[in-house]
Coordinates of C-alpha atoms and ligand atoms in Angstrom, one line a residue:
X1 CA -21.4 -10.6 -11.4
X2 CA -22.8 -9.2 -8.1
X3 CA -26.4 -9.6 -7.3
X4 CA -27.2 -6.1 -8.4
X5 CA -25.9 -6.9 -11.9
X6 CA -28.4 -9.8 -12.0
X7 CA -31.3 -7.8 -10.5
X8 CA -30.7 -4.3 -11.9
X9 CA -28.3 -4.8 -14.9
X10 CA -29.8 -7.7 -16.8
X11 CA -26.6 -9.7 -16.2
X12 CA -24.3 -6.8 -17.2
X13 CA -22.7 -4.3 -14.9
X14 CA -25.6 -2.6 -13.2
X15 CA -23.9 0.8 -12.7
X16 CA -23.2 1.0 -16.5
X17 CA -27.0 1.0 -17.2
X18 CA -28.1 4.5 -18.0
X19 CA -31.7 3.9 -16.8
X20 CA -30.3 3.5 -13.2
X21 CA -29.4 7.2 -13.2
X22 CA -32.7 8.5 -14.8
X23 CA -35.1 11.2 -13.6
X24 CA -37.8 8.6 -14.1
X25 CA -36.6 6.7 -11.1
X26 CA -36.2 10.0 -9.2
X27 CA -39.8 11.0 -10.0
X28 CA -40.8 8.5 -7.2
X29 CA -41.8 10.9 -4.4
X30 CA -40.5 8.5 -1.7
X31 CA -37.1 8.4 -3.3
X32 CA -36.9 12.2 -3.5
X33 CA -37.9 12.5 0.2
X34 CA -35.3 9.8 1.1
X35 CA -32.5 11.8 -0.6
X36 CA -33.7 15.1 0.9
X37 CA -33.8 13.8 4.5
X38 CA -30.6 11.7 4.1
X39 CA -28.4 14.8 4.3
X40 CA -30.0 16.1 7.4
X41 CA -29.3 13.1 9.6
X42 CA -25.9 14.1 11.0
X43 CA -26.7 13.3 14.6
X44 CA -28.5 10.1 13.8
X45 CA -25.5 8.9 11.8
X46 CA -23.1 9.8 14.7
X47 CA -25.3 7.6 17.0
X48 CA -25.1 4.7 14.4
X49 CA -21.3 4.9 14.5
X50 CA -21.3 4.6 18.3
X51 CA -23.7 1.6 18.1
X52 CA -21.4 -0.1 15.6
X53 CA -18.5 0.3 18.0
X54 CA -20.6 -1.3 20.7
X55 CA -21.7 -4.1 18.4
X56 CA -18.1 -5.0 17.7
X57 CA -17.9 -6.1 21.4
X58 CA -21.1 -8.2 21.3
X59 CA -21.3 -12.0 21.1
X60 CA -20.8 -13.5 17.6
X61 CA -24.4 -14.6 17.2
X62 CA -25.6 -11.0 17.8
X63 CA -23.1 -9.6 15.3
X64 CA -24.2 -12.2 12.7
X65 CA -27.9 -11.3 13.1
X66 CA -27.2 -7.5 13.1
X67 CA -25.0 -7.9 10.0
X68 CA -27.9 -9.6 8.1
X69 CA -30.4 -7.0 9.1
X70 CA -28.2 -4.0 8.4
X71 CA -26.9 -5.3 5.1
X72 CA -30.4 -6.3 4.0
X73 CA -31.8 -2.9 4.8
X74 CA -28.9 -1.0 3.2
X75 CA -29.3 -3.0 0.0
X76 CA -32.7 -1.6 -0.4
X77 CA -31.9 2.0 0.5
X78 CA -28.2 3.0 0.2
X79 CA -25.7 0.5 -1.1
X80 CA -22.4 0.9 -3.0
X81 CA -19.9 -0.8 -5.1
X82 CA -16.2 -0.3 -5.7
X83 CA -15.6 0.8 -9.3
X84 CA -12.2 1.2 -11.1
X85 CA -11.4 4.3 -13.1
X86 CA -12.1 2.7 -16.5
X87 CA -15.7 2.2 -15.6
X88 CA -15.9 5.7 -14.0
X89 CA -14.9 7.0 -17.5
X90 CA -17.6 4.8 -19.0
X91 CA -20.2 6.3 -16.6
X92 CA -19.0 9.8 -17.5
X93 CA -19.5 8.9 -21.1
X94 CA -23.3 8.6 -20.9
X95 CA -24.3 11.0 -18.0
X96 CA -24.9 14.6 -19.0
X97 CA -24.3 16.4 -15.7
X98 CA -21.5 16.0 -13.1
X99 CA -21.5 18.2 -10.0
X100 CA -18.9 18.1 -7.3
X101 CA -20.2 18.4 -3.7
X102 CA -19.1 18.0 -0.1
X103 CA -18.9 14.4 1.2
X104 CA -21.6 13.7 3.8
X105 CA -19.4 11.1 5.5
X106 CA -16.5 13.5 6.0
X107 CA -19.0 16.2 7.1
X108 CA -20.1 13.8 9.9
X109 CA -16.7 12.3 10.8
X110 CA -14.5 15.5 10.4
X111 CA -17.1 18.2 10.8
X112 CA -15.7 19.9 7.8
X113 CA -16.2 20.1 4.0
X114 CA -14.3 17.7 1.8
X115 CA -15.3 17.7 -1.9
X116 CA -14.9 14.1 -2.7
X117 CA -18.4 13.3 -3.9
X118 CA -19.9 13.7 -7.4
X119 CA -23.6 13.9 -8.2
X120 CA -24.6 12.4 -11.6
X121 CA -27.6 13.0 -13.9
X122 CA -28.7 12.2 -17.4
X123 CA -30.2 15.7 -17.6
X124 CA -27.8 18.5 -18.7
X125 CA -28.8 20.7 -15.7
X126 CA -28.7 18.0 -13.1
X127 CA -32.4 17.4 -13.5
X128 CA -34.3 16.3 -10.4
X129 CA -31.1 15.5 -8.5
X130 CA -29.8 19.1 -9.2
X131 CA -33.0 20.5 -7.7
X132 CA -32.6 18.4 -4.6
X133 CA -28.9 19.3 -4.2
X134 CA -29.6 23.0 -4.7
X135 CA -32.3 22.8 -2.0
X136 CA -30.1 21.2 0.6
X137 CA -29.1 22.9 3.9
X138 CA -26.3 25.4 3.2
X139 CA -24.3 24.2 6.3
X140 CA -23.7 20.9 4.5
X141 CA -23.0 22.2 1.0
X142 CA -21.0 25.4 1.6
X143 CA -17.7 25.7 3.5
X144 CA -16.1 29.0 4.3
X145 CA -14.7 29.7 0.9
X146 CA -16.9 27.7 -1.5
X147 CA -20.4 28.1 -2.9
X148 CA -23.0 25.4 -3.4
X149 CA -21.8 22.8 -5.9
X150 CA -19.5 22.9 -8.9
X151 CA -20.5 21.8 -12.3
X152 CA -17.7 19.9 -14.0
X153 CA -17.0 18.8 -17.6
X154 CA -16.2 15.1 -18.1
X155 CA -12.6 16.0 -18.6
X156 CA -12.4 18.0 -15.4
X157 CA -14.1 15.2 -13.5
X158 CA -11.8 12.5 -14.7
X159 CA -8.7 14.6 -13.9
X160 CA -10.1 15.0 -10.4
X161 CA -10.5 11.2 -10.1
X162 CA -6.9 10.6 -11.2
X163 CA -5.8 13.0 -8.6
X164 CA -7.9 11.2 -5.9
X165 CA -6.2 8.0 -6.9
X166 CA -2.8 9.5 -6.1
X167 CA -4.3 10.2 -2.6
X168 CA -5.2 6.5 -2.4
X169 CA -9.0 7.1 -2.5
X170 CA -11.2 4.3 -3.7
X171 CA -14.1 5.1 -6.2
X172 CA -17.5 3.9 -5.2
X173 CA -21.0 4.3 -6.8
X174 CA -24.0 4.8 -4.5
X175 CA -27.7 4.1 -4.7
X176 CA -30.4 6.2 -3.1
X177 CA -33.3 3.7 -2.9
X178 CA -31.8 1.0 -5.1
X179 CA -31.4 0.9 -8.0
X180 CA -31.3 4.7 -8.5
X181 CA -27.6 5.8 -8.6
X182 CA -27.1 9.4 -7.5
X183 CA -23.4 9.6 -7.5
X184 CA -19.8 8.5 -6.9
X185 CA -17.7 9.0 -3.9
X186 CA -14.0 8.6 -3.2
X187 CA -13.5 6.7 0.0
X188 CA -11.0 5.8 2.6
X189 CA -11.3 3.6 5.6
X190 CA -10.7 6.2 8.3
X191 CA -13.2 8.9 7.3
X192 CA -15.8 7.0 5.2
X193 CA -18.5 5.4 7.2
X194 CA -19.4 2.9 4.5
X195 CA -15.9 1.6 4.1
X196 CA -15.4 1.5 7.8
X197 CA -18.6 -0.4 8.3
X198 CA -17.8 -2.8 5.5
X199 CA -14.1 -3.5 6.1
X200 CA -13.5 -2.8 9.8
X201 CA -16.9 -4.0 11.2
X202 CA -17.4 -6.7 8.5
X203 CA -20.9 -5.4 7.8
X204 CA -21.1 -5.0 4.0
X205 CA -22.8 -1.9 2.7
X206 CA -20.9 -2.0 -0.5
X207 CA -19.8 -4.7 -2.9
X208 CA -16.3 -5.3 -4.0
X209 CA -15.5 -4.4 -7.6
X210 CA -16.4 -6.6 -10.5
X211 CA -12.7 -7.0 -10.9
X212 CA -9.7 -8.3 -9.1
X213 CA -6.0 -7.3 -9.3
X214 CA -3.1 -9.5 -10.4
X215 CA 0.6 -8.7 -10.5
X216 CA 2.9 -9.8 -13.4
X217 CA 6.0 -11.0 -11.6
X218 CA 8.1 -10.5 -14.8
X219 CA 7.4 -6.8 -14.7
X220 CA 7.3 -6.1 -10.9
X221 CA 10.6 -4.7 -9.6
X222 CA 9.6 -4.9 -5.9
X223 CA 9.6 -1.2 -5.3
X224 CA 6.5 -1.6 -2.9
X225 CA 4.9 1.7 -3.9
X226 CA 1.6 -0.1 -4.5
X227 CA 1.5 -1.4 -0.9
X228 CA 1.4 2.2 0.3
X229 CA -1.9 2.8 -1.5
X230 CA -3.8 -0.4 -0.9
X231 CA -6.4 0.3 1.8
X232 CA -7.4 -3.3 2.2
X233 CA -4.0 -4.8 3.1
X234 CA -4.2 -7.0 0.0
X235 CA -0.6 -6.5 -1.1
X236 CA 2.4 -8.1 0.6
X237 CA 6.1 -8.2 -0.3
X238 CA 8.0 -11.4 -0.7
X239 CA 11.7 -10.9 0.3
X240 CA 12.5 -14.3 -1.1
X241 CA 11.8 -13.2 -4.7
X242 CA 11.8 -9.4 -4.3
X243 CA 8.3 -8.9 -5.7
X244 CA 4.8 -8.2 -4.3
X245 CA 1.9 -10.6 -4.3
X246 CA -1.8 -9.9 -4.1
X247 CA -4.1 -11.7 -1.7
X248 CA -7.2 -12.4 -3.7
X249 CA -9.3 -12.9 -0.6
X250 CA -8.5 -9.3 0.5
X251 CA -8.5 -7.5 -2.9
X252 CA -11.5 -5.3 -3.5
X253 CA -10.5 -4.7 -7.2
X254 CA -10.4 -0.9 -6.9
X255 CA -7.3 -0.7 -9.1
X256 CA -5.8 2.2 -7.1
X257 CA -2.5 0.3 -6.7
X258 CA -1.9 0.7 -10.5
X259 CA -1.7 4.5 -10.3
X260 CA 1.7 4.4 -8.7
X261 CA 3.2 1.4 -10.5
X262 CA 6.0 2.7 -12.8
X263 CA 6.3 -0.8 -14.4
X264 CA 2.7 -1.3 -15.4
X265 CA 2.9 -4.6 -13.5
X266 CA -0.7 -4.7 -12.1
X267 CA -3.7 -5.4 -14.2
X268 CA -7.4 -5.9 -13.3
X269 CA -9.2 -9.1 -14.3
X270 CA -12.9 -9.7 -14.4
X271 CA -13.7 -11.2 -11.0
X272 CA -16.1 -13.8 -12.5
X273 CA -13.2 -15.3 -14.4
X274 CA -11.0 -15.9 -11.3
X275 CA -12.5 -18.9 -9.5
X276 CA -11.0 -18.1 -6.1
X277 CA -12.5 -14.6 -6.2
X278 CA -15.7 -15.0 -8.2
X279 CA -17.9 -15.5 -5.1
X280 CA -16.3 -12.9 -2.9
X281 CA -18.3 -9.7 -2.6
Ligands
SF4_1 S1 4.4 -0.7 -7.7 FE1 4.5 -2.1 -9.4 S2 6.7 -2.5 -9.6 FE2 6.4 -1.6 -7.6 S3 6.1 -3.4 -6.2 FE3 4.1 -2.7 -6.9 S4 3.6 -4.0 -8.7 FE4 5.8 -4.2 -8.3
SF4_2 S1 -4.6 -4.8 -4.4 FE1 -6.8 -4.8 -4.9 S2 -7.7 -3.8 -3.2 FE2 -5.5 -3.3 -3.1 S3 -5.3 -1.3 -4.2 FE3 -5.0 -3.0 -5.7 S4 -6.9 -3.4 -6.6 FE4 -7.3 -2.2 -4.7

Protein backbone atom coordinates (compact mmCIF):
# COMPACT_ATOMS: atom_id res chain seq x y z
CA UNK A 1 0.00 0.00 0.00
CA UNK A 2 1.26 3.49 -0.79
CA UNK A 3 1.37 6.10 1.95
CA UNK A 4 -1.90 7.68 0.72
CA UNK A 5 -3.70 4.35 1.30
CA UNK A 6 -2.53 4.48 4.89
CA UNK A 7 -3.30 8.18 5.39
CA UNK A 8 -6.42 8.61 3.26
CA UNK A 9 -7.79 5.10 2.67
CA UNK A 10 -7.72 3.46 6.12
CA UNK A 11 -5.33 0.83 4.77
CA UNK A 12 -7.35 0.23 1.58
CA UNK A 13 -6.87 1.76 -1.85
CA UNK A 14 -7.36 5.46 -1.17
CA UNK A 15 -8.69 6.25 -4.64
CA UNK A 16 -11.52 3.73 -4.15
CA UNK A 17 -12.85 5.65 -1.12
CA UNK A 18 -15.91 7.63 -2.25
CA UNK A 19 -15.43 10.33 0.39
CA UNK A 20 -12.21 11.42 -1.37
CA UNK A 21 -14.38 12.64 -4.29
CA UNK A 22 -17.00 14.39 -2.17
CA UNK A 23 -18.38 17.91 -2.36
CA UNK A 24 -17.77 18.08 1.38
CA UNK A 25 -14.03 18.26 0.70
CA UNK A 26 -14.66 20.71 -2.12
CA UNK A 27 -16.59 23.01 0.20
CA UNK A 28 -13.19 24.08 1.58
CA UNK A 29 -12.81 27.56 0.06
CA UNK A 30 -9.00 27.24 -0.22
CA UNK A 31 -9.39 24.05 -2.21
CA UNK A 32 -11.89 25.68 -4.58
CA UNK A 33 -9.55 28.62 -5.09
CA UNK A 34 -6.63 26.26 -5.68
CA UNK A 35 -8.53 24.47 -8.46
CA UNK A 36 -9.75 27.70 -10.03
CA UNK A 37 -6.26 29.23 -10.20
CA UNK A 38 -4.56 25.94 -11.17
CA UNK A 39 -5.88 26.17 -14.72
CA UNK A 40 -4.73 29.75 -15.24
CA UNK A 41 -1.04 29.14 -14.59
CA UNK A 42 0.07 28.29 -18.10
CA UNK A 43 3.10 30.61 -18.13
CA UNK A 44 4.14 29.65 -14.60
CA UNK A 45 4.08 25.96 -15.53
CA UNK A 46 6.22 26.65 -18.62
CA UNK A 47 8.80 28.32 -16.37
CA UNK A 48 8.73 25.27 -14.06
CA UNK A 49 9.54 23.04 -17.03
CA UNK A 50 12.57 25.19 -17.91
CA UNK A 51 13.75 25.06 -14.28
CA UNK A 52 13.43 21.27 -14.24
CA UNK A 53 15.65 21.02 -17.31
CA UNK A 54 18.21 23.27 -15.60
CA UNK A 55 17.96 21.22 -12.41
CA UNK A 56 18.91 18.07 -14.34
CA UNK A 57 22.38 19.60 -14.86
CA UNK A 58 22.84 20.60 -11.18
CA UNK A 59 25.08 18.69 -8.69
CA UNK A 60 23.54 15.56 -7.14
CA UNK A 61 23.13 17.10 -3.69
CA UNK A 62 21.06 19.98 -5.10
CA UNK A 63 18.92 17.58 -7.10
CA UNK A 64 18.30 15.47 -3.99
CA UNK A 65 17.22 18.45 -1.90
CA UNK A 66 15.05 19.85 -4.70
CA UNK A 67 13.42 16.44 -5.19
CA UNK A 68 12.46 16.25 -1.50
CA UNK A 69 11.03 19.76 -1.50
CA UNK A 70 9.07 19.41 -4.75
CA UNK A 71 7.70 15.93 -3.97
CA UNK A 72 6.74 16.98 -0.43
CA UNK A 73 4.89 20.05 -1.66
CA UNK A 74 3.13 18.17 -4.45
CA UNK A 75 1.95 15.46 -2.06
CA UNK A 76 -0.01 18.14 -0.24
CA UNK A 77 -1.38 19.88 -3.33
CA UNK A 78 -1.48 17.86 -6.53
CA UNK A 79 -0.28 14.27 -6.53
CA UNK A 80 -1.23 11.29 -8.63
CA UNK A 81 -1.15 7.54 -8.84
CA UNK A 82 -1.14 5.11 -11.74
CA UNK A 83 -4.38 3.09 -11.79
CA UNK A 84 -5.18 0.06 -13.98
CA UNK A 85 -8.43 -0.16 -15.89
CA UNK A 86 -10.11 -2.57 -13.44
CA UNK A 87 -9.87 0.06 -10.71
CA UNK A 88 -10.99 2.79 -13.13
CA UNK A 89 -14.16 0.74 -13.63
CA UNK A 90 -14.57 0.49 -9.85
CA UNK A 91 -14.28 4.28 -9.55
CA UNK A 92 -16.84 4.76 -12.32
CA UNK A 93 -19.06 2.38 -10.36
CA UNK A 94 -19.57 4.82 -7.48
CA UNK A 95 -19.21 8.32 -8.99
CA UNK A 96 -22.35 9.93 -10.41
CA UNK A 97 -20.89 12.36 -12.92
CA UNK A 98 -18.08 11.95 -15.46
CA UNK A 99 -17.10 14.85 -17.71
CA UNK A 100 -14.44 14.81 -20.38
CA UNK A 101 -12.29 17.94 -20.60
CA UNK A 102 -9.12 19.21 -22.24
CA UNK A 103 -5.85 18.09 -20.63
CA UNK A 104 -4.03 21.01 -19.00
CA UNK A 105 -0.60 19.39 -19.55
CA UNK A 106 -1.17 19.05 -23.29
CA UNK A 107 -2.56 22.58 -23.39
CA UNK A 108 0.76 23.79 -21.90
CA UNK A 109 3.14 21.51 -23.83
CA UNK A 110 1.36 21.41 -27.20
CA UNK A 111 -0.67 24.63 -27.09
CA UNK A 112 -3.71 22.72 -28.22
CA UNK A 113 -6.74 20.88 -26.87
CA UNK A 114 -6.47 17.13 -26.26
CA UNK A 115 -9.41 15.60 -24.41
CA UNK A 116 -7.62 13.04 -22.28
CA UNK A 117 -8.84 14.19 -18.83
CA UNK A 118 -12.01 13.23 -16.98
CA UNK A 119 -13.55 15.14 -14.09
CA UNK A 120 -15.39 13.04 -11.49
CA UNK A 121 -18.04 13.87 -8.93
CA UNK A 122 -20.43 12.11 -6.59
CA UNK A 123 -23.17 14.62 -7.60
CA UNK A 124 -25.19 13.80 -10.74
CA UNK A 125 -24.60 17.28 -12.22
CA UNK A 126 -20.91 17.46 -11.36
CA UNK A 127 -21.61 19.32 -8.10
CA UNK A 128 -19.05 21.90 -7.02
CA UNK A 129 -16.49 20.54 -9.46
CA UNK A 130 -18.93 21.07 -12.35
CA UNK A 131 -19.46 24.69 -11.28
CA UNK A 132 -15.71 25.30 -11.23
CA UNK A 133 -15.13 23.66 -14.61
CA UNK A 134 -17.99 25.61 -16.20
CA UNK A 135 -16.48 28.83 -14.87
CA UNK A 136 -13.01 28.21 -16.30
CA UNK A 137 -11.47 30.34 -19.02
CA UNK A 138 -12.84 29.34 -22.41
CA UNK A 139 -9.42 29.38 -24.05
CA UNK A 140 -8.51 26.31 -22.00
CA UNK A 141 -11.81 24.46 -22.27
CA UNK A 142 -12.87 25.01 -25.85
CA UNK A 143 -10.99 24.25 -28.99
CA UNK A 144 -12.07 25.33 -32.44
CA UNK A 145 -14.79 22.73 -32.89
CA UNK A 146 -15.75 21.67 -29.37
CA UNK A 147 -17.78 23.25 -26.64
CA UNK A 148 -17.12 23.27 -22.92
CA UNK A 149 -17.00 19.79 -21.53
CA UNK A 150 -18.80 16.58 -22.44
CA UNK A 151 -20.87 14.61 -19.94
CA UNK A 152 -20.38 10.88 -20.41
CA UNK A 153 -22.16 7.76 -19.26
CA UNK A 154 -20.05 5.21 -17.42
CA UNK A 155 -20.18 2.95 -20.48
CA UNK A 156 -18.98 5.74 -22.79
CA UNK A 157 -16.18 6.64 -20.40
CA UNK A 158 -14.87 3.09 -20.08
CA UNK A 159 -14.98 2.70 -23.88
CA UNK A 160 -12.87 5.87 -24.12
CA UNK A 161 -10.38 4.47 -21.63
CA UNK A 162 -10.04 1.22 -23.58
CA UNK A 163 -9.34 3.29 -26.65
CA UNK A 164 -6.70 5.33 -24.75
CA UNK A 165 -5.03 2.05 -23.78
CA UNK A 166 -4.60 1.18 -27.45
CA UNK A 167 -2.78 4.52 -27.79
CA UNK A 168 -0.47 3.41 -24.96
CA UNK A 169 -1.75 6.03 -22.49
CA UNK A 170 -1.43 5.33 -18.79
CA UNK A 171 -4.40 6.10 -16.45
CA UNK A 172 -3.65 8.28 -13.41
CA UNK A 173 -5.85 9.72 -10.63
CA UNK A 174 -5.09 13.25 -9.35
CA UNK A 175 -5.65 15.17 -6.16
CA UNK A 176 -6.37 18.85 -5.88
CA UNK A 177 -5.28 19.58 -2.34
CA UNK A 178 -4.90 16.03 -1.15
CA UNK A 179 -6.93 13.92 -0.47
CA UNK A 180 -9.64 15.40 -2.73
CA UNK A 181 -9.60 13.59 -6.10
CA UNK A 182 -10.97 15.64 -8.98
CA UNK A 183 -10.25 13.43 -11.93
CA UNK A 184 -8.36 10.92 -14.00
CA UNK A 185 -5.93 11.69 -16.78
CA UNK A 186 -4.38 9.54 -19.51
CA UNK A 187 -0.67 10.21 -19.60
CA UNK A 188 2.41 9.74 -21.72
CA UNK A 189 5.99 10.68 -21.02
CA UNK A 190 6.40 13.20 -23.83
CA UNK A 191 3.43 15.51 -23.30
CA UNK A 192 2.48 14.94 -19.64
CA UNK A 193 4.41 17.07 -17.21
CA UNK A 194 3.73 14.83 -14.24
CA UNK A 195 5.02 11.72 -15.93
CA UNK A 196 7.98 13.57 -17.40
CA UNK A 197 8.86 14.95 -13.97
CA UNK A 198 8.45 11.57 -12.28
CA UNK A 199 10.18 9.30 -14.79
CA UNK A 200 12.64 11.48 -16.71
CA UNK A 201 13.66 13.84 -13.89
CA UNK A 202 13.25 11.29 -11.09
CA UNK A 203 11.16 13.76 -9.07
CA UNK A 204 8.08 11.73 -8.09
CA UNK A 205 4.77 13.55 -8.32
CA UNK A 206 2.79 10.36 -8.70
CA UNK A 207 2.95 6.90 -7.16
CA UNK A 208 3.30 3.73 -9.13
CA UNK A 209 0.18 1.54 -9.19
CA UNK A 210 -0.78 -0.73 -6.32
CA UNK A 211 0.01 -3.53 -8.78
CA UNK A 212 2.88 -4.95 -10.76
CA UNK A 213 2.86 -6.95 -13.99
CA UNK A 214 4.07 -10.51 -14.50
CA UNK A 215 4.36 -12.59 -17.68
CA UNK A 216 3.35 -16.24 -17.89
CA UNK A 217 6.18 -17.77 -19.96
CA UNK A 218 3.97 -20.73 -20.88
CA UNK A 219 1.53 -18.40 -22.65
CA UNK A 220 3.90 -15.79 -24.12
CA UNK A 221 4.75 -16.38 -27.79
CA UNK A 222 7.37 -13.63 -27.98
CA UNK A 223 5.45 -11.41 -30.41
CA UNK A 224 6.78 -8.28 -28.58
CA UNK A 225 3.61 -6.23 -29.08
CA UNK A 226 3.57 -5.40 -25.36
CA UNK A 227 7.05 -3.82 -25.56
CA UNK A 228 5.71 -1.24 -27.98
CA UNK A 229 3.21 0.08 -25.42
CA UNK A 230 5.28 0.12 -22.23
CA UNK A 231 6.28 3.73 -21.55
CA UNK A 232 8.59 2.77 -18.73
CA UNK A 233 10.99 0.50 -20.60
CA UNK A 234 10.05 -2.34 -18.26
CA UNK A 235 9.68 -5.10 -20.86
CA UNK A 236 12.58 -6.73 -22.67
CA UNK A 237 12.87 -9.63 -25.06
CA UNK A 238 14.98 -12.70 -24.42
CA UNK A 239 16.21 -14.08 -27.73
CA UNK A 240 17.44 -17.17 -25.90
CA UNK A 241 13.96 -18.38 -24.96
CA UNK A 242 11.86 -16.28 -27.41
CA UNK A 243 9.76 -14.61 -24.67
CA UNK A 244 9.55 -11.28 -22.90
CA UNK A 245 10.45 -10.56 -19.30
CA UNK A 246 9.33 -7.71 -17.04
CA UNK A 247 11.79 -5.72 -14.95
CA UNK A 248 10.02 -5.29 -11.61
CA UNK A 249 12.20 -2.32 -10.71
CA UNK A 250 10.86 -0.43 -13.75
CA UNK A 251 7.25 -1.62 -13.92
CA UNK A 252 4.69 1.01 -12.85
CA UNK A 253 1.83 -1.52 -12.85
CA UNK A 254 -0.31 0.41 -15.33
CA UNK A 255 -1.41 -2.80 -17.09
CA UNK A 256 -1.45 -1.14 -20.51
CA UNK A 257 0.75 -3.89 -21.96
CA UNK A 258 -2.15 -6.33 -21.51
CA UNK A 259 -4.33 -4.48 -24.00
CA UNK A 260 -2.33 -5.80 -26.97
CA UNK A 261 -1.48 -9.29 -25.71
CA UNK A 262 -3.39 -11.80 -27.84
CA UNK A 263 -2.31 -14.64 -25.55
CA UNK A 264 -3.51 -13.16 -22.26
CA UNK A 265 0.01 -13.80 -21.00
CA UNK A 266 0.32 -10.73 -18.73
CA UNK A 267 -1.41 -10.40 -15.37
CA UNK A 268 -1.31 -7.79 -12.64
CA UNK A 269 -0.44 -8.83 -9.11
CA UNK A 270 -0.91 -6.81 -5.94
CA UNK A 271 2.37 -4.93 -5.45
CA UNK A 272 2.35 -5.61 -1.69
CA UNK A 273 2.52 -9.38 -2.36
CA UNK A 274 5.69 -9.13 -4.47
CA UNK A 275 8.63 -8.59 -2.08
CA UNK A 276 10.96 -7.12 -4.72
CA UNK A 277 8.38 -4.47 -5.66
CA UNK A 278 6.44 -3.86 -2.44
CA UNK A 279 8.57 -0.88 -1.41
CA UNK A 280 8.92 0.70 -4.86
CA UNK A 281 6.68 3.70 -5.33
S1 LIG B 1 2.19 -9.33 -26.18
FE1 LIG B 1 1.83 -11.15 -24.91
S2 LIG B 1 2.47 -12.87 -26.19
FE2 LIG B 1 3.33 -11.01 -27.12
S3 LIG B 1 5.41 -10.84 -26.20
FE3 LIG B 1 4.03 -9.63 -24.93
S4 LIG B 1 3.39 -11.05 -23.30
FE4 LIG B 1 4.27 -12.29 -24.95
S1 LIG C 1 5.31 -3.70 -17.99
FE1 LIG C 1 4.48 -2.60 -16.22
S2 LIG C 1 4.85 -0.43 -16.67
FE2 LIG C 1 5.10 -1.55 -18.61
S3 LIG C 1 3.09 -1.41 -19.59
FE3 LIG C 1 3.12 -3.34 -18.43
S4 LIG C 1 2.25 -2.84 -16.42
FE4 LIG C 1 2.78 -0.88 -17.42
